[in-house]
Amino acid sequence: MSIDITGVSKRYGDFVALEGIDLSLPRGQLTALLGPSGGGKTTLLRIIAGLETPDTGSVVIEGKDATRLPVQKRNVGFVFQHYAAFKHLSVARNVAFGLEIRTHGGLRPPWTPQKRAGRERIQAKVEELLALVHLSQFADRLPSQLSGGQRQRMALARALAIEPTVLLLDEPFGALDAKVRKELRDWLRRLHDEVHVTTVFVTHDQEEALEVADEIVVVNQGRIEQVGTPDELYDDPANDFVMGFLGETTTLGGVVLRPHDIEVDRGPGRAGAQEAVVVRVLRVGFEVRVSAETVAGEQVTVSMTRTHAKALQVEEGATLWLSPAVGAATVPSMPVRLRDGVGA
């Protein structure tokens, strides 16, 4: 289902959570709402879900105005960071719960022929979903007997059970350790490629957004900074905020760029290269991170391979010449922007 958001604003007292949001999300796309805490991304997700009502603007889902439609009539699946399972029910019953309520208000005796048929259909659907999320062997376990990653896969199966038109995920992997988050990111991407349900997920993790999403919406201070594919945002950021949020940055000659996009030489061979002295060298695995200071007093961070650093004999006190790599993504260095527009 496509989602069209027009002129959406939301305030909580004097706090502006969202201001004039315009956004279109195509059917079947996996979209990441990326931004810092308090930037408005979760508020936007909750407005799409119907858990919040915008002060102004509209939300249209597949051509139908859903702005004032209650959440139970939007047919959306919702997965939170901290998933509240029914602790006394098995994994299979947790997944089946929404289907049971929707089908017969909860399948309970007496078992009429209609209810028996409904129960069989639900059982088949649950088995299908558990296989999809690789939890078939855990169907009879309680949620407390699952790992954190398995519980989140159960939560996704439960959200998918009602066959939602839109799947909404609010930092679904945020409470998990780094290794499990990485595994679940890969799994979510593969799952989406199988089910193709329109999916929107909130994250503050730029790596997660870049790896998983078809499109990223960068949200900051209640506004959209930029919308684009991961490659578009990384290679052609709209401003210094987007660039900085999608990866580490440094400055060179008043320009913001990425540390690995700086060319390093031992002599002034390149046009516009700036002379700098190495202040610190840090070796982390295959990467060498160099802190240097230009003759103008600018602090620069450079990232290079160990092989390159060794060939250039990079060490503290050495003189290097630095210049932006050809084709590097750059934006002008700007003051820090606050909500009222005044630089810090």
Short mmCIF file of C-alpha atoms in Angstrom, two decimals:
data_model
loop_
_atom_site.label_atom_id
_atom_site.label_comp_id
_atom_site.label_asym_id
_atom_site.label_seq_id
_atom_site.Cartn_x
_atom_site.Cartn_y
_atom_site.Cartn_z
CA MET A 1 0.00 0.00 0.00
CA SER A 2 1.26 3.48 -0.81
CA ILE A 3 1.37 6.13 1.90
CA ASP A 4 1.02 9.85 1.17
CA ILE A 5 1.65 12.37 3.94
CA THR A 6 0.83 16.02 3.26
CA GLY A 7 1.46 19.05 5.48
CA VAL A 8 1.60 17.04 8.70
CA SER A 9 2.49 18.97 11.86
CA LYS A 10 2.38 17.94 15.51
CA ARG A 11 3.05 19.88 18.70
CA TYR A 12 3.20 18.82 22.33
CA GLY A 13 2.70 22.07 24.19
CA ASP A 14 5.49 24.39 23.04
CA PHE A 15 7.52 21.52 21.58
CA VAL A 16 7.32 21.15 17.79
CA ALA A 17 7.59 17.42 17.08
CA LEU A 18 6.80 17.69 13.35
CA GLU A 19 6.43 20.70 11.08
CA GLY A 20 5.00 20.64 7.55
CA ILE A 21 5.94 17.06 6.65
CA ASP A 22 5.34 16.07 3.01
CA LEU A 23 6.29 12.50 2.12
CA SER A 24 5.22 9.79 -0.34
CA LEU A 25 6.12 6.14 0.27
CA PRO A 26 5.53 3.78 -2.67
CA ARG A 27 3.76 0.45 -2.32
CA GLY A 28 6.03 -2.47 -1.43
CA GLN A 29 9.01 -0.31 -0.44
CA LEU A 30 11.10 -0.68 2.71
CA THR A 31 11.68 2.83 4.06
CA ALA A 32 13.88 3.90 6.98
CA LEU A 33 13.05 6.96 9.07
CA LEU A 34 16.53 7.93 10.23
CA GLY A 35 17.49 10.65 12.66
CA PRO A 36 18.59 11.61 16.16
CA SER A 37 16.55 11.05 19.31
CA GLY A 38 13.79 13.64 19.60
CA GLY A 39 13.97 14.48 15.91
CA GLY A 40 10.39 13.43 15.15
CA LYS A 41 10.78 10.07 13.45
CA THR A 42 8.81 8.02 16.00
CA THR A 43 6.05 10.66 16.11
CA LEU A 44 5.75 10.38 12.33
CA LEU A 45 5.57 6.58 12.55
CA ARG A 46 2.88 6.77 15.24
CA ILE A 47 0.84 9.17 13.10
CA ILE A 48 1.00 6.71 10.20
CA ALA A 49 -0.14 3.97 12.58
CA GLY A 50 -3.00 6.02 13.99
CA LEU A 51 -1.54 6.05 17.50
CA GLU A 52 -1.23 9.84 17.25
CA THR A 53 -3.38 12.39 15.42
CA PRO A 54 -1.68 15.25 13.55
CA ASP A 55 -2.59 18.84 14.40
CA THR A 56 -2.61 19.69 10.69
CA GLY A 57 -2.22 17.80 7.45
CA SER A 58 -3.38 14.44 6.13
CA VAL A 59 -2.34 10.79 5.92
CA VAL A 60 -3.62 8.87 2.90
CA ILE A 61 -3.09 5.10 2.73
CA GLU A 62 -3.71 3.55 -0.69
CA GLY A 63 -5.88 6.45 -1.77
CA LYS A 64 -8.01 6.46 1.39
CA ASP A 65 -7.86 9.33 3.88
CA ALA A 66 -6.76 7.71 7.13
CA THR A 67 -5.97 10.91 9.05
CA ARG A 68 -8.77 10.41 11.58
CA LEU A 69 -9.18 6.66 11.10
CA PRO A 70 -8.71 4.69 14.36
CA VAL A 71 -5.71 2.40 14.54
CA GLN A 72 -7.78 -0.80 14.52
CA LYS A 73 -9.26 0.12 11.13
CA ARG A 74 -5.96 0.85 9.37
CA ASN A 75 -4.81 -2.76 9.08
CA VAL A 76 -1.25 -1.98 10.13
CA GLY A 77 1.21 -4.30 11.86
CA PHE A 78 3.34 -2.66 14.56
CA VAL A 79 6.54 -3.95 16.18
CA PHE A 80 8.13 -2.02 19.05
CA GLN A 81 11.69 -2.10 20.38
CA HIS A 82 10.54 -3.80 23.58
CA TYR A 83 8.01 -6.35 22.47
CA ALA A 84 5.38 -7.31 25.06
CA ALA A 85 4.51 -10.96 24.47
CA PHE A 86 1.87 -12.97 26.30
CA LYS A 87 4.23 -14.73 28.69
CA HIS A 88 1.86 -17.61 29.47
CA LEU A 89 1.19 -18.44 25.80
CA SER A 90 3.41 -20.46 23.52
CA VAL A 91 5.17 -18.92 20.54
CA ALA A 92 2.52 -20.36 18.22
CA ARG A 93 -0.35 -19.00 20.34
CA ASN A 94 1.31 -15.57 20.50
CA VAL A 95 1.48 -15.50 16.70
CA ALA A 96 -2.10 -16.78 16.41
CA PHE A 97 -3.60 -14.31 18.89
CA GLY A 98 -4.44 -11.51 16.44
CA LEU A 99 -5.93 -13.99 13.97
CA GLU A 100 -8.08 -15.57 16.67
CA ILE A 101 -9.47 -12.22 17.76
CA ARG A 102 -10.10 -11.12 14.19
CA THR A 103 -11.74 -14.40 13.12
CA HIS A 104 -14.02 -15.25 16.02
CA GLY A 105 -13.26 -12.86 18.84
CA GLY A 106 -11.00 -15.53 20.34
CA LEU A 107 -11.41 -19.21 19.48
CA ARG A 108 -13.00 -20.83 22.50
CA PRO A 109 -15.39 -23.77 22.90
CA PRO A 110 -18.03 -24.78 22.05
CA TRP A 111 -16.38 -25.85 18.80
CA THR A 112 -18.97 -25.29 16.11
CA PRO A 113 -18.10 -26.51 12.58
CA GLN A 114 -17.44 -22.88 11.61
CA LYS A 115 -15.04 -22.39 14.52
CA ARG A 116 -13.25 -25.67 13.80
CA ALA A 117 -12.69 -24.61 10.20
CA GLY A 118 -11.44 -21.23 11.37
CA ARG A 119 -9.06 -22.87 13.84
CA GLU A 120 -7.59 -25.07 11.12
CA ARG A 121 -7.03 -22.07 8.83
CA ILE A 122 -5.32 -20.18 11.66
CA GLN A 123 -3.13 -23.16 12.49
CA ALA A 124 -2.01 -23.43 8.88
CA LYS A 125 -1.27 -19.69 8.75
CA VAL A 126 0.75 -19.83 11.97
CA GLU A 127 2.81 -22.76 10.69
CA GLU A 128 3.49 -20.84 7.49
CA LEU A 129 4.63 -17.73 9.39
CA LEU A 130 6.81 -19.62 11.86
CA ALA A 131 8.56 -21.27 8.91
CA LEU A 132 8.99 -17.85 7.30
CA VAL A 133 10.73 -16.42 10.38
CA HIS A 134 12.65 -19.67 11.07
CA LEU A 135 10.92 -20.46 14.36
CA SER A 136 9.05 -23.67 13.49
CA GLN A 137 11.07 -25.71 15.98
CA PHE A 138 10.19 -23.28 18.79
CA ALA A 139 6.41 -23.26 18.26
CA ASP A 140 5.64 -24.84 21.65
CA ARG A 141 8.12 -22.82 23.70
CA LEU A 142 7.26 -19.88 25.92
CA PRO A 143 8.64 -16.42 25.02
CA SER A 144 10.95 -16.57 28.08
CA GLN A 145 12.67 -19.58 26.51
CA LEU A 146 13.67 -17.61 23.40
CA SER A 147 16.67 -15.38 22.80
CA GLY A 148 16.15 -11.66 22.20
CA GLY A 149 16.54 -12.08 18.45
CA GLN A 150 14.08 -14.97 18.39
CA ARG A 151 11.52 -12.93 20.33
CA GLN A 152 11.76 -10.12 17.78
CA ARG A 153 11.25 -12.61 14.94
CA MET A 154 8.18 -13.87 16.81
CA ALA A 155 6.97 -10.26 17.07
CA LEU A 156 7.35 -9.81 13.33
CA ALA A 157 5.47 -13.06 12.65
CA ARG A 158 2.65 -11.87 14.90
CA ALA A 159 2.52 -8.51 13.11
CA LEU A 160 2.44 -10.24 9.72
CA ALA A 161 -0.25 -12.72 10.80
CA ILE A 162 -3.11 -10.26 10.21
CA GLU A 163 -1.77 -9.61 6.68
CA PRO A 164 -1.28 -5.87 7.24
CA THR A 165 -1.27 -3.41 4.38
CA VAL A 166 1.57 -1.58 6.15
CA LEU A 167 4.22 -2.92 8.55
CA LEU A 168 5.64 -0.37 11.01
CA LEU A 169 8.76 -1.06 13.07
CA ASP A 170 9.92 1.27 15.85
CA GLU A 171 13.64 0.60 16.51
CA PRO A 172 12.87 -3.15 16.49
CA PHE A 173 16.47 -4.23 17.10
CA GLY A 174 17.63 -1.41 19.35
CA ALA A 175 17.67 -3.47 22.56
CA LEU A 176 19.79 -6.27 21.09
CA ASP A 177 23.57 -6.65 21.02
CA ALA A 178 25.54 -5.69 17.92
CA LYS A 179 26.00 -9.22 16.53
CA VAL A 180 22.30 -10.09 16.83
CA ARG A 181 21.29 -6.72 15.34
CA LYS A 182 23.47 -7.41 12.32
CA GLU A 183 21.96 -10.87 11.85
CA LEU A 184 18.41 -9.54 12.14
CA ARG A 185 19.08 -6.68 9.71
CA ASP A 186 20.14 -9.19 7.08
CA TRP A 187 17.16 -11.37 7.89
CA LEU A 188 14.67 -8.46 7.71
CA ARG A 189 15.94 -7.50 4.26
CA ARG A 190 15.50 -11.07 3.02
CA LEU A 191 12.07 -11.31 4.64
CA HIS A 192 10.90 -8.11 2.97
CA ASP A 193 12.07 -9.39 -0.40
CA GLU A 194 9.80 -12.40 0.15
CA VAL A 195 6.63 -10.74 1.46
CA HIS A 196 6.86 -7.29 -0.22
CA VAL A 197 4.63 -5.61 2.36
CA THR A 198 5.03 -1.82 2.52
CA THR A 199 7.36 -1.36 5.48
CA VAL A 200 8.48 1.70 7.45
CA PHE A 201 11.03 1.37 10.23
CA VAL A 202 12.48 3.89 12.65
CA THR A 203 16.18 3.82 13.49
CA HIS A 204 18.94 6.10 14.70
CA ASP A 205 21.55 3.64 13.40
CA GLN A 206 22.89 4.90 10.06
CA GLU A 207 24.51 1.55 9.27
CA GLU A 208 21.18 -0.21 9.78
CA ALA A 209 19.40 2.22 7.44
CA LEU A 210 22.09 2.00 4.77
CA GLU A 211 22.11 -1.81 4.82
CA VAL A 212 18.38 -2.52 4.93
CA ALA A 213 16.34 0.28 3.34
CA ASP A 214 15.29 0.89 -0.25
CA GLU A 215 14.87 4.55 0.67
CA ILE A 216 15.95 6.65 3.65
CA VAL A 217 14.09 9.64 5.07
CA VAL A 218 16.40 11.74 7.25
CA VAL A 219 14.32 13.46 9.94
CA ASN A 220 15.76 16.15 12.20
CA GLN A 221 14.14 18.76 14.45
CA GLY A 222 10.69 17.92 13.14
CA ARG A 223 11.61 18.40 9.48
CA ILE A 224 12.76 16.22 6.61
CA GLU A 225 16.36 16.98 5.70
CA GLN A 226 16.59 14.66 2.67
CA VAL A 227 14.91 11.66 1.03
CA GLY A 228 16.77 9.26 -1.23
CA THR A 229 18.31 5.86 -1.74
CA PRO A 230 21.24 4.89 0.52
CA ASP A 231 23.67 5.62 -2.32
CA GLU A 232 22.10 9.01 -3.08
CA LEU A 233 22.30 10.15 0.52
CA TYR A 234 25.82 8.87 1.09
CA ASP A 235 27.30 10.12 -2.20
CA ASP A 236 25.30 13.35 -2.56
CA PRO A 237 24.17 14.59 0.89
CA ALA A 238 21.94 17.66 0.87
CA ASN A 239 23.77 19.33 3.75
CA ASP A 240 26.33 18.88 6.49
CA PHE A 241 23.76 17.36 8.88
CA VAL A 242 22.87 14.54 6.49
CA MET A 243 26.50 13.92 5.70
CA GLY A 244 27.47 13.80 9.35
CA PHE A 245 24.58 11.55 10.33
CA LEU A 246 25.41 8.99 7.64
CA GLY A 247 29.01 8.54 8.67
CA GLU A 248 32.05 10.11 10.24
CA THR A 249 33.19 13.43 8.76
CA THR A 250 36.10 15.81 9.02
CA THR A 251 36.92 19.24 7.58
CA LEU A 252 39.63 20.30 5.17
CA GLY A 253 39.89 23.87 3.93
CA GLY A 254 36.38 24.77 5.12
CA VAL A 255 34.82 21.75 3.41
CA VAL A 256 33.14 18.81 5.18
CA LEU A 257 34.09 15.41 3.76
CA ARG A 258 34.72 11.85 4.89
CA PRO A 259 38.12 10.82 6.32
CA HIS A 260 38.57 8.12 3.69
CA ASP A 261 37.97 10.66 0.90
CA ILE A 262 41.20 12.54 1.58
CA GLU A 263 44.20 11.96 -0.67
CA VAL A 264 47.51 11.84 1.19
CA ASP A 265 50.96 12.59 -0.27
CA ARG A 266 54.41 13.27 1.16
CA GLY A 267 54.88 16.23 -1.17
CA PRO A 268 52.80 19.12 -2.62
CA GLY A 269 52.14 17.41 -5.94
CA ARG A 270 48.37 17.93 -6.12
CA ALA A 271 46.79 21.28 -6.91
CA GLY A 272 45.25 22.81 -3.80
CA ALA A 273 46.85 20.30 -1.41
CA GLN A 274 47.33 21.58 2.13
CA GLU A 275 50.38 20.98 4.27
CA ALA A 276 49.72 19.27 7.60
CA VAL A 277 51.70 17.69 10.44
CA VAL A 278 50.74 14.30 11.88
CA VAL A 279 49.68 14.62 15.52
CA ARG A 280 48.53 11.06 16.21
CA VAL A 281 48.44 7.68 14.46
CA LEU A 282 45.96 5.01 15.52
CA ARG A 283 45.96 1.52 13.96
CA VAL A 284 42.63 -0.33 14.19
CA GLY A 285 42.66 -3.61 12.31
CA PHE A 286 43.25 -2.96 8.61
CA GLU A 287 42.61 0.76 9.03
CA VAL A 288 44.99 3.52 10.08
CA ARG A 289 43.41 6.70 11.48
CA VAL A 290 45.59 9.78 11.33
CA SER A 291 44.99 13.03 13.20
CA ALA A 292 46.80 15.96 11.58
CA GLU A 293 46.92 19.73 11.88
CA THR A 294 47.23 21.97 8.84
CA VAL A 295 49.45 25.05 8.77
CA ALA A 296 46.23 27.06 9.11
CA GLY A 297 45.50 25.31 12.41
CA GLU A 298 42.66 23.10 11.12
CA GLN A 299 42.29 19.68 12.76
CA VAL A 300 41.83 16.94 10.14
CA THR A 301 41.11 13.22 10.49
CA VAL A 302 42.34 10.94 7.70
CA SER A 303 41.53 7.26 7.19
CA MET A 304 43.77 5.00 5.09
CA THR A 305 44.81 1.37 4.78
CA ARG A 306 47.80 0.01 6.68
CA THR A 307 49.56 -0.65 3.37
CA HIS A 308 49.14 2.97 2.25
CA ALA A 309 50.27 4.34 5.61
CA LYS A 310 53.34 2.12 5.59
CA ALA A 311 54.26 3.14 2.03
CA LEU A 312 54.05 6.84 2.99
CA GLN A 313 55.90 6.24 6.27
CA VAL A 314 53.14 7.95 8.22
CA GLU A 315 54.21 8.61 11.81
CA GLU A 316 53.81 11.32 14.43
CA GLY A 317 55.61 14.51 13.41
CA ALA A 318 55.66 13.62 9.70
CA THR A 319 54.61 16.26 7.15
CA LEU A 320 51.80 15.28 4.79
CA TRP A 321 49.94 17.05 1.99
CA LEU A 322 46.17 16.59 2.03
CA SER A 323 43.54 17.17 -0.65
CA PRO A 324 39.94 16.01 -1.32
CA ALA A 325 39.79 12.91 -3.51
CA VAL A 326 38.35 13.36 -6.99
CA GLY A 327 34.59 12.77 -6.86
CA ALA A 328 34.46 12.85 -3.06
CA ALA A 329 31.18 13.88 -1.45
CA THR A 330 31.67 17.33 0.08
CA VAL A 331 29.49 20.05 1.57
CA PRO A 332 30.40 23.49 2.94
CA SER A 333 31.22 23.57 6.63
CA MET A 334 28.29 25.19 8.47
CA PRO A 335 27.65 26.21 12.09
CA VAL A 336 25.69 23.79 14.26
CA ARG A 337 21.99 24.40 13.65
CA LEU A 338 19.58 24.63 16.54
CA ARG A 339 15.78 24.38 16.42
CA ASP A 340 15.34 28.16 16.47
CA GLY A 341 17.79 28.52 13.59
CA VAL A 342 20.54 30.14 15.65
CA GLY A 343 23.98 28.59 15.25
CA ALA A 344 25.80 27.28 18.28
#
